[in-house]
PDB file of C-alpha atoms in Angstrom:
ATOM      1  CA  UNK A   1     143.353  -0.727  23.832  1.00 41.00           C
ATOM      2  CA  UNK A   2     143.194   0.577  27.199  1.00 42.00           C
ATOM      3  CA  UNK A   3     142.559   4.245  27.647  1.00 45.00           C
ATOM      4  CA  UNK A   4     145.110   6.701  28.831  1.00 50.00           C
ATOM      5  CA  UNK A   5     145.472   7.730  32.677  1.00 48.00           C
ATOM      6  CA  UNK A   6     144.187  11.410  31.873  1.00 50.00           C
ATOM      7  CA  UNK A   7     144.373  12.216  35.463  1.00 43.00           C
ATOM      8  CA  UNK A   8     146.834  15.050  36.433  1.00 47.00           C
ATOM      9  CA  UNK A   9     147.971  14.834  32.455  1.00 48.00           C
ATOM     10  CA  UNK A  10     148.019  18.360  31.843  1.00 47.00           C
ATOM     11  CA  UNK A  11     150.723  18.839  35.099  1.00 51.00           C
ATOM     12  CA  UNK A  12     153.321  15.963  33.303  1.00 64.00           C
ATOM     13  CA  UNK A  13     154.916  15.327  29.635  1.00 88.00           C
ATOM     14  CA  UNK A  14     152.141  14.157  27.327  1.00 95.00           C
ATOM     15  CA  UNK A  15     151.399  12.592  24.524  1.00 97.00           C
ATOM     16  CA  UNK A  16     150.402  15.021  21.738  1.00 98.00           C
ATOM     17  CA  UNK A  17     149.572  14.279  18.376  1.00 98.00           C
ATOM     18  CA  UNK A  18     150.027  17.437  16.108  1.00 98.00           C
ATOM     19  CA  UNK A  19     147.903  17.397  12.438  1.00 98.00           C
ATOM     20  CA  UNK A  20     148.444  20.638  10.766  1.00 98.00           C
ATOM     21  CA  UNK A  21     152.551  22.325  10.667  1.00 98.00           C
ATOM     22  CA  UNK A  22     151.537  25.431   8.413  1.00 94.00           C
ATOM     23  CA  UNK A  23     152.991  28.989   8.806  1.00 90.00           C
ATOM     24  CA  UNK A  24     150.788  28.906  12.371  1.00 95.00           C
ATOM     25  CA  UNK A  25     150.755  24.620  13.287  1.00 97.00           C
ATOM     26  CA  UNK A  26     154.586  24.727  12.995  1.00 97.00           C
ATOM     27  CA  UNK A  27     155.550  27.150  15.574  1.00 97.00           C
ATOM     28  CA  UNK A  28     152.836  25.662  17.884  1.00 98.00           C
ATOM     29  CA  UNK A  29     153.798  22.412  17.545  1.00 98.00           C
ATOM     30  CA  UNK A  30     158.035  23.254  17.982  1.00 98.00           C
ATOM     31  CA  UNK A  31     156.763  25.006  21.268  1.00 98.00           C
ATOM     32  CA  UNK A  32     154.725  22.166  23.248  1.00 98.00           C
ATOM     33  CA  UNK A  33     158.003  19.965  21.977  1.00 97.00           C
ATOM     34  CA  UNK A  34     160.348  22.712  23.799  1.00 97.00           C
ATOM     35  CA  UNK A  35     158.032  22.420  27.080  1.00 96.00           C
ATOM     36  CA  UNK A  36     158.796  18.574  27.112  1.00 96.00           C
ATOM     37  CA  UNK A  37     155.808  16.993  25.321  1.00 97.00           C
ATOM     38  CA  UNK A  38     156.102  13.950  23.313  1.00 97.00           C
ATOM     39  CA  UNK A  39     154.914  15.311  20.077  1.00 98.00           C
ATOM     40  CA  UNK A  40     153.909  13.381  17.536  1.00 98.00           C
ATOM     41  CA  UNK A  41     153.407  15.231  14.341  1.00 98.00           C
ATOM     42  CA  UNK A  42     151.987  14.945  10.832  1.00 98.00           C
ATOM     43  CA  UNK A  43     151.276  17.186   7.673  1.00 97.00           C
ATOM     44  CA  UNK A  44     151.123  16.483   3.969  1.00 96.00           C
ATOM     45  CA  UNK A  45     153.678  18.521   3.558  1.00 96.00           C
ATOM     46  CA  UNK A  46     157.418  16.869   3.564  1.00 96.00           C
ATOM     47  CA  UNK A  47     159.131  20.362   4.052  1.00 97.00           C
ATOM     48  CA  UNK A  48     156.803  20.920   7.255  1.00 97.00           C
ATOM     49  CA  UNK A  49     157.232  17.583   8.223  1.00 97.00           C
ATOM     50  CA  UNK A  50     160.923  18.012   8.616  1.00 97.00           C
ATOM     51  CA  UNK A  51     161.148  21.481  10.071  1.00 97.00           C
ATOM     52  CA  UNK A  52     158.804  20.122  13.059  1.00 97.00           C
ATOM     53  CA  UNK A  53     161.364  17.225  13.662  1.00 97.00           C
ATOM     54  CA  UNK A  54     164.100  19.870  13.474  1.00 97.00           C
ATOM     55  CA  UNK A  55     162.191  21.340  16.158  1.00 97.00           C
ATOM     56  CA  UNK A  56     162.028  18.704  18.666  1.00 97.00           C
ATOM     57  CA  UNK A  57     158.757  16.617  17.708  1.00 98.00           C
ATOM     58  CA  UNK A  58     158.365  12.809  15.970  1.00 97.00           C
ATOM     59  CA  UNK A  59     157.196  12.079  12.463  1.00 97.00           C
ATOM     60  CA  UNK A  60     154.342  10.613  12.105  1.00 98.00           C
ATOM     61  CA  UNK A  61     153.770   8.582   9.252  1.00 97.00           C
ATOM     62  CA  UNK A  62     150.169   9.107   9.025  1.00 98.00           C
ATOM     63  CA  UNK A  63     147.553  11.533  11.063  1.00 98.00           C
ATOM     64  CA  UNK A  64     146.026   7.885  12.275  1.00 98.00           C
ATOM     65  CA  UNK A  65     149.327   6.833  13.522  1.00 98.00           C
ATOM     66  CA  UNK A  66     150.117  10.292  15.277  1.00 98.00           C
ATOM     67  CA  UNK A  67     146.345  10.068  17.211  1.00 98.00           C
ATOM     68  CA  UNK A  68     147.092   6.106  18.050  1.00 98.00           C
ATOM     69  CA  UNK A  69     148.042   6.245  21.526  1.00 97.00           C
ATOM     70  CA  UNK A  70     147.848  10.224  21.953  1.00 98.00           C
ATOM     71  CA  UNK A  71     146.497  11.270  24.789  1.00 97.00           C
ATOM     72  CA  UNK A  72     145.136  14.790  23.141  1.00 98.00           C
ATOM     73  CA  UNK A  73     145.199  15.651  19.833  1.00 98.00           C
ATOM     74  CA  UNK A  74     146.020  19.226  18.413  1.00 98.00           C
ATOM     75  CA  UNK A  75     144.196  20.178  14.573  1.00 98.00           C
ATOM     76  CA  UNK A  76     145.457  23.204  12.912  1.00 98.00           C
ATOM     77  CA  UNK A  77     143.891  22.925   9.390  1.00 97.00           C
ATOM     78  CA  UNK A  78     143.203  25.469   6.705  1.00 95.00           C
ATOM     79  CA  UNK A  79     138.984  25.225   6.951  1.00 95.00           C
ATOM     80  CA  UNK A  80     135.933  23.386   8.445  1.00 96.00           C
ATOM     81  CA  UNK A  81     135.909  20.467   5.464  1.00 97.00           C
ATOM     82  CA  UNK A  82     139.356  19.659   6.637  1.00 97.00           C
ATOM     83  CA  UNK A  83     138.993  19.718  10.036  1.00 98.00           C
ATOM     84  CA  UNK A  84     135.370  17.468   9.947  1.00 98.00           C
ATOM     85  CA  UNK A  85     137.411  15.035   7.331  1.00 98.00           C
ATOM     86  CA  UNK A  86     140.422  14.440   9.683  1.00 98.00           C
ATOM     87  CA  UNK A  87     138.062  13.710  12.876  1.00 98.00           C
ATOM     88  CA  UNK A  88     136.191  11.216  10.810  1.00 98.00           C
ATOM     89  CA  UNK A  89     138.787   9.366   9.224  1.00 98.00           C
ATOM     90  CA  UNK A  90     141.966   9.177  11.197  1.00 98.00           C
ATOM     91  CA  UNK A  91     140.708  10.667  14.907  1.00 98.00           C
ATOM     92  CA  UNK A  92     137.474   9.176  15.681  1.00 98.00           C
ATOM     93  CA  UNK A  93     138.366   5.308  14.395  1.00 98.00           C
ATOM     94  CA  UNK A  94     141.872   5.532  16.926  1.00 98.00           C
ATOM     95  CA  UNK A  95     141.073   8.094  19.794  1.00 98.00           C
ATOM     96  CA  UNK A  96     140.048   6.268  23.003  1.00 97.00           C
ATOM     97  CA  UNK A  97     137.690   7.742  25.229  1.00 97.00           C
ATOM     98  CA  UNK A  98     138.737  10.450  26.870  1.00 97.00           C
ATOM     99  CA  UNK A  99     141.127  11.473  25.201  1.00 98.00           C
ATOM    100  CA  UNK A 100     140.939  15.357  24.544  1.00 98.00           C
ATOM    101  CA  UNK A 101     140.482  17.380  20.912  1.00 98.00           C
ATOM    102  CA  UNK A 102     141.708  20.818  20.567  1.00 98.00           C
ATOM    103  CA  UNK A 103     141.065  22.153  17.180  1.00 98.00           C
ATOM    104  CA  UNK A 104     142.883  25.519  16.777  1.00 98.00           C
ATOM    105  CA  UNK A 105     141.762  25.755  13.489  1.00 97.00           C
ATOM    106  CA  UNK A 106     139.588  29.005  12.577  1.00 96.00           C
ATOM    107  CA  UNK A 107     136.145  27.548  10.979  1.00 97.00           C
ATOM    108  CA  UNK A 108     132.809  28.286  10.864  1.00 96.00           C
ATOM    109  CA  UNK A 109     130.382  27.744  13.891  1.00 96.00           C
ATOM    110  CA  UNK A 110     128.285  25.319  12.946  1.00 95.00           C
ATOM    111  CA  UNK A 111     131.199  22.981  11.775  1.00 97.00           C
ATOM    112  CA  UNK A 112     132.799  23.493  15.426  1.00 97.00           C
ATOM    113  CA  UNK A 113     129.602  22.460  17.110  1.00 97.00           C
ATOM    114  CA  UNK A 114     129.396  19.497  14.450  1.00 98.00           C
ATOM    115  CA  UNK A 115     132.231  17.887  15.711  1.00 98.00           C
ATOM    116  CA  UNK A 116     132.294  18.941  19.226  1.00 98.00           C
ATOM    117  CA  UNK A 117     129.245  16.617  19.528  1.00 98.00           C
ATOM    118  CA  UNK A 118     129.826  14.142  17.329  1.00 98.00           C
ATOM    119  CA  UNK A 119     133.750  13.322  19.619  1.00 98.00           C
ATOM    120  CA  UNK A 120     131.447  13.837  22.766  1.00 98.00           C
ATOM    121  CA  UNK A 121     129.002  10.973  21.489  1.00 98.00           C
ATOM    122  CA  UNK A 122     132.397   8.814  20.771  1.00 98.00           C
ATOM    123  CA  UNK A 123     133.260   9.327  24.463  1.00 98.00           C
ATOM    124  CA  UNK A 124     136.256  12.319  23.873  1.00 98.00           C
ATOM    125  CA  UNK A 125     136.324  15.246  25.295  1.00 98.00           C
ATOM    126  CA  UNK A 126     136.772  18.033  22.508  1.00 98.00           C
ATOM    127  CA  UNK A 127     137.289  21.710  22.365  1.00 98.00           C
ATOM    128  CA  UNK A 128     137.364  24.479  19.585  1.00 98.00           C
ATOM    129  CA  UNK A 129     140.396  26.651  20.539  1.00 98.00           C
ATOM    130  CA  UNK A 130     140.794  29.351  17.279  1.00 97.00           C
ATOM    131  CA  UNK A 131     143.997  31.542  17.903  1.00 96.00           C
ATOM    132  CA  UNK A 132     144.990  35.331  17.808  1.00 92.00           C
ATOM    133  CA  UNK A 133     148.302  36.702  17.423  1.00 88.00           C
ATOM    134  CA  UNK A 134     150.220  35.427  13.528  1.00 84.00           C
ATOM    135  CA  UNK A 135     153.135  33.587  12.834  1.00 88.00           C
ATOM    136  CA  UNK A 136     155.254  35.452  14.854  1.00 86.00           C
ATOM    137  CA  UNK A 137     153.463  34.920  18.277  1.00 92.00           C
ATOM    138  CA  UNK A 138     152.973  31.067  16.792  1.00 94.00           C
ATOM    139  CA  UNK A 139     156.678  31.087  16.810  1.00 95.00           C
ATOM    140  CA  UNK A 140     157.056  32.793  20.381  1.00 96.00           C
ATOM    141  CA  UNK A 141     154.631  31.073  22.294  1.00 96.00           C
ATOM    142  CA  UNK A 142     152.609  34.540  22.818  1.00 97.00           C
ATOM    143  CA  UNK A 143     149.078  33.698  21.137  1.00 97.00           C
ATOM    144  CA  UNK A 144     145.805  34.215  22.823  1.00 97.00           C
ATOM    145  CA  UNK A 145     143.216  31.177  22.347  1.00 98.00           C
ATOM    146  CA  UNK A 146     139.603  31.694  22.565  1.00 98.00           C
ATOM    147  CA  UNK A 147     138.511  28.470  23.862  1.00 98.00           C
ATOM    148  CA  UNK A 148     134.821  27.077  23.189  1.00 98.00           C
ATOM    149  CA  UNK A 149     133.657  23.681  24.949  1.00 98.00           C
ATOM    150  CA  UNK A 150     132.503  22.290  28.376  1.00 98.00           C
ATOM    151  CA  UNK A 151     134.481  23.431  32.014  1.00 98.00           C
ATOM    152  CA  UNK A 152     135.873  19.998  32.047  1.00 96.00           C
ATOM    153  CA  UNK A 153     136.985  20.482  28.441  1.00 98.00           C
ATOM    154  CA  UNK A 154     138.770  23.683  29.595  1.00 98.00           C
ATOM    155  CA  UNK A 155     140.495  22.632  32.191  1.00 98.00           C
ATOM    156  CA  UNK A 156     142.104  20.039  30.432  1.00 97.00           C
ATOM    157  CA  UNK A 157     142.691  21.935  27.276  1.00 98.00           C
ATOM    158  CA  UNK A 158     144.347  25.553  29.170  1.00 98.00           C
ATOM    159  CA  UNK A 159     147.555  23.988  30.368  1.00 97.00           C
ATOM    160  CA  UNK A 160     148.568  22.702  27.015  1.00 97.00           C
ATOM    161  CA  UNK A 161     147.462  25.490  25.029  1.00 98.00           C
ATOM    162  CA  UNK A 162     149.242  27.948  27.924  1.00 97.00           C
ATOM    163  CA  UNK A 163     152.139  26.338  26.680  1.00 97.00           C
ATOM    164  CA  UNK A 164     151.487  28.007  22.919  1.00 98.00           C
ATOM    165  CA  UNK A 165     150.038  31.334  24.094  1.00 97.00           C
ATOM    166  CA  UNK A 166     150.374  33.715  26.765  1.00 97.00           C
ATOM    167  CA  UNK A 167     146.319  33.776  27.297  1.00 98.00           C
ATOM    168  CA  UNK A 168     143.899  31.407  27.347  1.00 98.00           C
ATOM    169  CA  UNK A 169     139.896  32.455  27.468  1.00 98.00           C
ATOM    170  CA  UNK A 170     137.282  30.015  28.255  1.00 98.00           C
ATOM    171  CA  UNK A 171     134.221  31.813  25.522  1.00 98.00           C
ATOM    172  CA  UNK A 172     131.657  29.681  26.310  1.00 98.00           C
ATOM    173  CA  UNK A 173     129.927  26.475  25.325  1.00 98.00           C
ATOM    174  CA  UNK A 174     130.874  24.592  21.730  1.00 98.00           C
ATOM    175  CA  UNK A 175     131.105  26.730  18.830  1.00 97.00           C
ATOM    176  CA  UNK A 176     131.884  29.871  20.890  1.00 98.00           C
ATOM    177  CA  UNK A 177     135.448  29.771  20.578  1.00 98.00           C
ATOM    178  CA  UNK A 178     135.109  30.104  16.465  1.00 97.00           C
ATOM    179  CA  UNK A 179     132.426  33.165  17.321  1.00 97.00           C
ATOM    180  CA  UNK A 180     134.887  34.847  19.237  1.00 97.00           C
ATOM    181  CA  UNK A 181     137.279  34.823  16.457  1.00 97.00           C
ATOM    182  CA  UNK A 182     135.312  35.396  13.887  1.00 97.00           C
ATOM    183  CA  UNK A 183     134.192  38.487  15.616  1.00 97.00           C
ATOM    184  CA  UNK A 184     137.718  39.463  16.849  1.00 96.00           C
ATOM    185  CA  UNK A 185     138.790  39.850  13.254  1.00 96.00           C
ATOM    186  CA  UNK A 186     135.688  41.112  11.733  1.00 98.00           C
ATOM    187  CA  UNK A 187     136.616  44.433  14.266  1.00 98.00           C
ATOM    188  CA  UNK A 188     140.397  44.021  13.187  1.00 97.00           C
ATOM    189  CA  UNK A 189     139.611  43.796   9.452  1.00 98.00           C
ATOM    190  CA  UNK A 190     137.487  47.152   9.600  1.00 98.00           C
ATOM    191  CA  UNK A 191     139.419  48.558  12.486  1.00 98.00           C
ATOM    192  CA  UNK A 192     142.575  48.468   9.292  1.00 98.00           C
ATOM    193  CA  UNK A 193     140.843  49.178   6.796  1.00 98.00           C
ATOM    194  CA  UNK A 194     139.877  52.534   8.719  1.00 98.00           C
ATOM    195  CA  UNK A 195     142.878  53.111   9.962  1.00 98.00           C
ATOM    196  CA  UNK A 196     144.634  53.097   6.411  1.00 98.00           C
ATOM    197  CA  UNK A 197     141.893  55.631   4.908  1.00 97.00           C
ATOM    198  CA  UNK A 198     142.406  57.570   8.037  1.00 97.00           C
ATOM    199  CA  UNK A 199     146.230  57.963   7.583  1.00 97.00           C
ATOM    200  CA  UNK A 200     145.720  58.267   3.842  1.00 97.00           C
ATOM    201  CA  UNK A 201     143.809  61.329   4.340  1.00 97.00           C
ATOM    202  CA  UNK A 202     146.012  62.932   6.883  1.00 97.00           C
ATOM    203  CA  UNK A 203     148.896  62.450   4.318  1.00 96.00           C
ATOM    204  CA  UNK A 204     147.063  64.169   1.465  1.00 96.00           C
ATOM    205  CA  UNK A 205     146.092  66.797   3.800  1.00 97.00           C
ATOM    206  CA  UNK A 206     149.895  67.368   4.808  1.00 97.00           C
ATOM    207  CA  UNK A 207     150.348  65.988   7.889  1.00 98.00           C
ATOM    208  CA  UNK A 208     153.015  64.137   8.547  1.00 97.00           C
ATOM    209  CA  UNK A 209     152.428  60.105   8.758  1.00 96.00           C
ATOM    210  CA  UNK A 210     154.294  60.257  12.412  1.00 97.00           C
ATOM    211  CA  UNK A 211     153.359  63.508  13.740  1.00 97.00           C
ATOM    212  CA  UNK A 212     149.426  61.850  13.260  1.00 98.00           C
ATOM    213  CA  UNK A 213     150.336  58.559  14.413  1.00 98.00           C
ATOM    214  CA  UNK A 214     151.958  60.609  17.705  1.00 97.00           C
ATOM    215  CA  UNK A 215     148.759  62.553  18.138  1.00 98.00           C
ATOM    216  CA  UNK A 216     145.810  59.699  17.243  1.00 98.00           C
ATOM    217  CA  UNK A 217     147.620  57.104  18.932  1.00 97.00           C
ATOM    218  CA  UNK A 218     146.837  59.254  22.785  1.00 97.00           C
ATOM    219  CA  UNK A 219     143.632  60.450  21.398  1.00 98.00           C
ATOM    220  CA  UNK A 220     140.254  59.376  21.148  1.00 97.00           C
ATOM    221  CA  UNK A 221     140.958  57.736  17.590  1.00 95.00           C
ATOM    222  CA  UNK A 222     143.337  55.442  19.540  1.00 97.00           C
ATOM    223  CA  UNK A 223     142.959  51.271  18.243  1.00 97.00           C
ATOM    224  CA  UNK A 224     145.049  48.893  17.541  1.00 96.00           C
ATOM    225  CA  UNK A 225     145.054  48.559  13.970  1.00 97.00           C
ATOM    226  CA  UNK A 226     146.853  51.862  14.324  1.00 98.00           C
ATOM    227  CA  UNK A 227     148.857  51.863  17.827  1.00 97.00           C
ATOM    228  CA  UNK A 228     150.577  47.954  17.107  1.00 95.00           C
ATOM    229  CA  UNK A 229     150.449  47.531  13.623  1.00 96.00           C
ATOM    230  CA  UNK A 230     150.837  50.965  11.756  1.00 97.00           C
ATOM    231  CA  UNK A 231     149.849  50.088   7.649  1.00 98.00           C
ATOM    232  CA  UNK A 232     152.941  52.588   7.007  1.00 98.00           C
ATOM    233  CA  UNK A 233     156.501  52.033   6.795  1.00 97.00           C
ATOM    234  CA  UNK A 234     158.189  54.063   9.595  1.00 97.00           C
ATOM    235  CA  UNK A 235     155.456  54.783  11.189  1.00 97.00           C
ATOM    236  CA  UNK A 236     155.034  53.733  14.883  1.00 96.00           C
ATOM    237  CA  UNK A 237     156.597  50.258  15.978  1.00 96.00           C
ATOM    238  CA  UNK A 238     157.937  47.583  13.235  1.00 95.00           C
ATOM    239  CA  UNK A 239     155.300  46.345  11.352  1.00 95.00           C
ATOM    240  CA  UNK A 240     154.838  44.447   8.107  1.00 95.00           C
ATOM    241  CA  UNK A 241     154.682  47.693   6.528  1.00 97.00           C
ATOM    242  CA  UNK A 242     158.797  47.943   7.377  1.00 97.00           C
ATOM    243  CA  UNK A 243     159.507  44.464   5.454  1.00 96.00           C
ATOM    244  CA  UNK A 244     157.260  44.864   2.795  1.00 97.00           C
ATOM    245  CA  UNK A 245     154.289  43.732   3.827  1.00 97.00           C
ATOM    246  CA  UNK A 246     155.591  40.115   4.298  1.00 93.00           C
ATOM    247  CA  UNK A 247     155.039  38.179   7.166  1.00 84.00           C
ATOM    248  CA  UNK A 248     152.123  38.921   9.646  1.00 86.00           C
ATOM    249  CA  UNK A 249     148.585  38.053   8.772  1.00 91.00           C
ATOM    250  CA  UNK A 250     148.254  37.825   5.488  1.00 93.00           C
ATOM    251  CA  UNK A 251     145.110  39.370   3.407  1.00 96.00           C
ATOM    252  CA  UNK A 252     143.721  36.070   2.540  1.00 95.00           C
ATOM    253  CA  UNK A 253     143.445  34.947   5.572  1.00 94.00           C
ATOM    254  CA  UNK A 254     141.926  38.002   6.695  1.00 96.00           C
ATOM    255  CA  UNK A 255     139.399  37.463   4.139  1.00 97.00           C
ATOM    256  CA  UNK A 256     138.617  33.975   5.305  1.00 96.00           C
ATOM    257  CA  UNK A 257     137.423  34.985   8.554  1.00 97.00           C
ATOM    258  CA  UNK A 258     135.477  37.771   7.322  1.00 98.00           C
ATOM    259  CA  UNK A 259     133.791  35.607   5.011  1.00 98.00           C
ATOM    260  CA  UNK A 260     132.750  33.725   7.942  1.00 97.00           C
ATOM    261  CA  UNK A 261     131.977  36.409  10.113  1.00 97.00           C
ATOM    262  CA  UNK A 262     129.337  37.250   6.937  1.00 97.00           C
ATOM    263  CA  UNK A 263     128.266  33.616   7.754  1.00 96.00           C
ATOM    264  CA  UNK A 264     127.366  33.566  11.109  1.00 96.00           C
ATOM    265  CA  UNK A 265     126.055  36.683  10.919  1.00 97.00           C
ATOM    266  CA  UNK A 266     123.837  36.082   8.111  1.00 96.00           C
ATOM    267  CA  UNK A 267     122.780  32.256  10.682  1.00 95.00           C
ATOM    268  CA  UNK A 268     121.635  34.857  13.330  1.00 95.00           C
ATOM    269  CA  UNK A 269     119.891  37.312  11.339  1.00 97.00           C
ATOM    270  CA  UNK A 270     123.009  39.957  12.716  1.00 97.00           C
ATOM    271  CA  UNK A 271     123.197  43.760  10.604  1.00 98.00           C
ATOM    272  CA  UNK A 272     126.657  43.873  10.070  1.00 98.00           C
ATOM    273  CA  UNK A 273     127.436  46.975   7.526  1.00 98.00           C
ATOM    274  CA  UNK A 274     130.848  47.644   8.170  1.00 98.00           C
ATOM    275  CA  UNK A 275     131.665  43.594   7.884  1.00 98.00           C
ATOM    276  CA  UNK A 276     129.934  43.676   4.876  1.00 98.00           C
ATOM    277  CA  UNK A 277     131.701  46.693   3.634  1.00 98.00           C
ATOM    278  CA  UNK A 278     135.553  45.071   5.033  1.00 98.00           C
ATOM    279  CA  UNK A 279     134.541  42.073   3.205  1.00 98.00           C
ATOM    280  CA  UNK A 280     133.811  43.424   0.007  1.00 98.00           C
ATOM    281  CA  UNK A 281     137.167  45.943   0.099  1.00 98.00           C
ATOM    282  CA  UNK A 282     139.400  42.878   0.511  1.00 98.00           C
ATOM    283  CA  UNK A 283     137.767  40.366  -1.314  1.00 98.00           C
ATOM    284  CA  UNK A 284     138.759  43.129  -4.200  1.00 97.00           C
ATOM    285  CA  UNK A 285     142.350  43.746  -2.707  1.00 97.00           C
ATOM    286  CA  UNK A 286     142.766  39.997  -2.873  1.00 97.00           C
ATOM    287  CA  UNK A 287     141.963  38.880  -6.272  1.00 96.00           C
ATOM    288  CA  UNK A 288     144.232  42.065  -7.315  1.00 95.00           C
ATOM    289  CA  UNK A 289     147.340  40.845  -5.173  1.00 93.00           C
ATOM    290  CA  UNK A 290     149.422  38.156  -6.112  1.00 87.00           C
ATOM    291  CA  UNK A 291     152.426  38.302  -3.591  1.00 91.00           C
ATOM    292  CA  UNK A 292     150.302  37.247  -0.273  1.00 93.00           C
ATOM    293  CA  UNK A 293     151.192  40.295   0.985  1.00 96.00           C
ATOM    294  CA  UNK A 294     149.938  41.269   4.832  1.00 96.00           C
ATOM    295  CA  UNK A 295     146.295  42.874   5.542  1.00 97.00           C
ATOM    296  CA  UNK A 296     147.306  46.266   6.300  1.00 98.00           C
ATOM    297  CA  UNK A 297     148.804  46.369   2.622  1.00 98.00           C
ATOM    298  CA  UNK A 298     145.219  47.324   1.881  1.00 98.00           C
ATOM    299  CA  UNK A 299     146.616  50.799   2.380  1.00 98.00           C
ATOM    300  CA  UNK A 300     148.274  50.879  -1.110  1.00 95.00           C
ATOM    301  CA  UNK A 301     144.688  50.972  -2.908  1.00 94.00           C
ATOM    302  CA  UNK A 302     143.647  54.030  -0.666  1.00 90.00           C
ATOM    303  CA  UNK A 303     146.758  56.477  -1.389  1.00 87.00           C
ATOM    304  CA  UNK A 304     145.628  56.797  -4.581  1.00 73.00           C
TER     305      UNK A 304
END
């Protein structure tokens, strides 16, 4: 099989193939079909399947037959084991060289770099591009990728993932995409879980939930755990907290990347107390929940 003519690819309709149409894959894949990509998508999941046809792109019988021909290929799968067992067995046996990898998956570091040089021994060009933002932003086109790889890799890689996100960050070298992340959310996760203790204890000390929120959110306590996504209903601008804490990020997810945030940190000898602590909180809050609820539902356990 000859190998695609990458050159100037990223400027013209490409082929895409498009492995993962979750709550996050979906949306992504619906939006590089609305900016005129031939998108060639594939999930194990019929209901998925379908809504990404609705949404412009082709079924794919198979994740082998969506990478045969593709000139990149776009992974958004739930861990490293998945990510590691799709390159092996459908990507790397029916990529040509040169054709690019984008894995948007969140995983762990080490998994990243794994297959970052095993596609760069097979003559591809990959990239670990983990995202930022939630379904909603999926859906919109407004993520932010944190891209890890070579300058080549990048440069191919930001014009279709611009057309997903409304930022695109070159991290580093391989792997540093996933440590971005990984760090990103450790932050968020304790950045929330601070934020709902904080507005806990103004309530039981009588202040009102808004009249804090009006005051800490121009003050020195200013983040955005508490500025963008308020854990209260009412408070600030619509959050989950207005619909019931569905939608948004949910708390198992949130646990995910802290437990790999513990990971890394644990590979590079990294103190990380308040990960630690965030990790522990909602690995609790999880097991307790059984509606999926969002992250900053944590609040519930601390109004106690």
């Amino acid at each position: 099989m000859a190998a695609p003519a990458f050159a100037g690819a990223t400027e013209r309709n490409m082929k895409i193939a498009f492995i993962g149409l979750g709550n996050m894959g979906g949306g992504m894949a619906a939006n590089l079909a609305k900016a005129g990509h031939d998108v060639r998508a594939f999930d194990l999941s019929e209901e998925a399947l379908a809504r990404a046809v609705e949404a412009g792109c082709t079924r794919a019988a198979s994740a082998a037959e969506a990478v045969t021909g593709a000139e990149a290929v776009v992974t958004m799968l739930p861990a490293g084991k998945h990510v590691a067992g799709v390159y092996d067995g459908d990507v790397f046996p029916n990529a040509v060289p040169g054709t690019l990898l984008l894995d948007c998956s969140t995983i762990d570091v080490a998994t990243a770099r794994a297959n970052i040089e095993a596609a760069t021994a097979r003559g591809l060009v990959a990239v670990d591009a983990p995202v930022s933002g939630g379904i909603a932003a999926a859906n919109a086109g407004t993520l932010t990728f944190m891209v890890g790889g070579t300058d080549e890799g990048f440069a191919r890689a930001e014009p279709i993932l611009a057309k997903m996100g409304k930022a695109v960050i070159h991290a580093g070298g391989a792997g540093a995409g996933q440590g971005a992340k990984i760090c990103n959310n450790m932050l968020l996760g304790a950045s929330m879980i601070a934020t709902c203790e904080t507005l806990a204890l103004a309530q039981k000390l009588g202040l009102d939930p808004q009249t804090f929120f009006d005051i800490a959110s121009v003050s020195s306590g200013q983040c955005w755990s508490l500025t963008s996504y308020a854990p209260l209903p009412g408070v600030g601008p619509v959050t989950p907290a207005d619909n019931g804490y569905a939608g948004g990020f949910a708390a198992a997810l949130m646990l995910k990347d802290l437990r790999l945030a513990m990971e890394a940190a644990e590979s590079v000898d990294a103190d990380v107390p308040m990960g630690s602590k965030a990790r522990e909180l909602y690995e609790a809050f999880v097991e307790a929940d059984k509606d999926g609820r969002d992250f900053s539902a944590i609040i519930q356990t601390l109004q106690g």
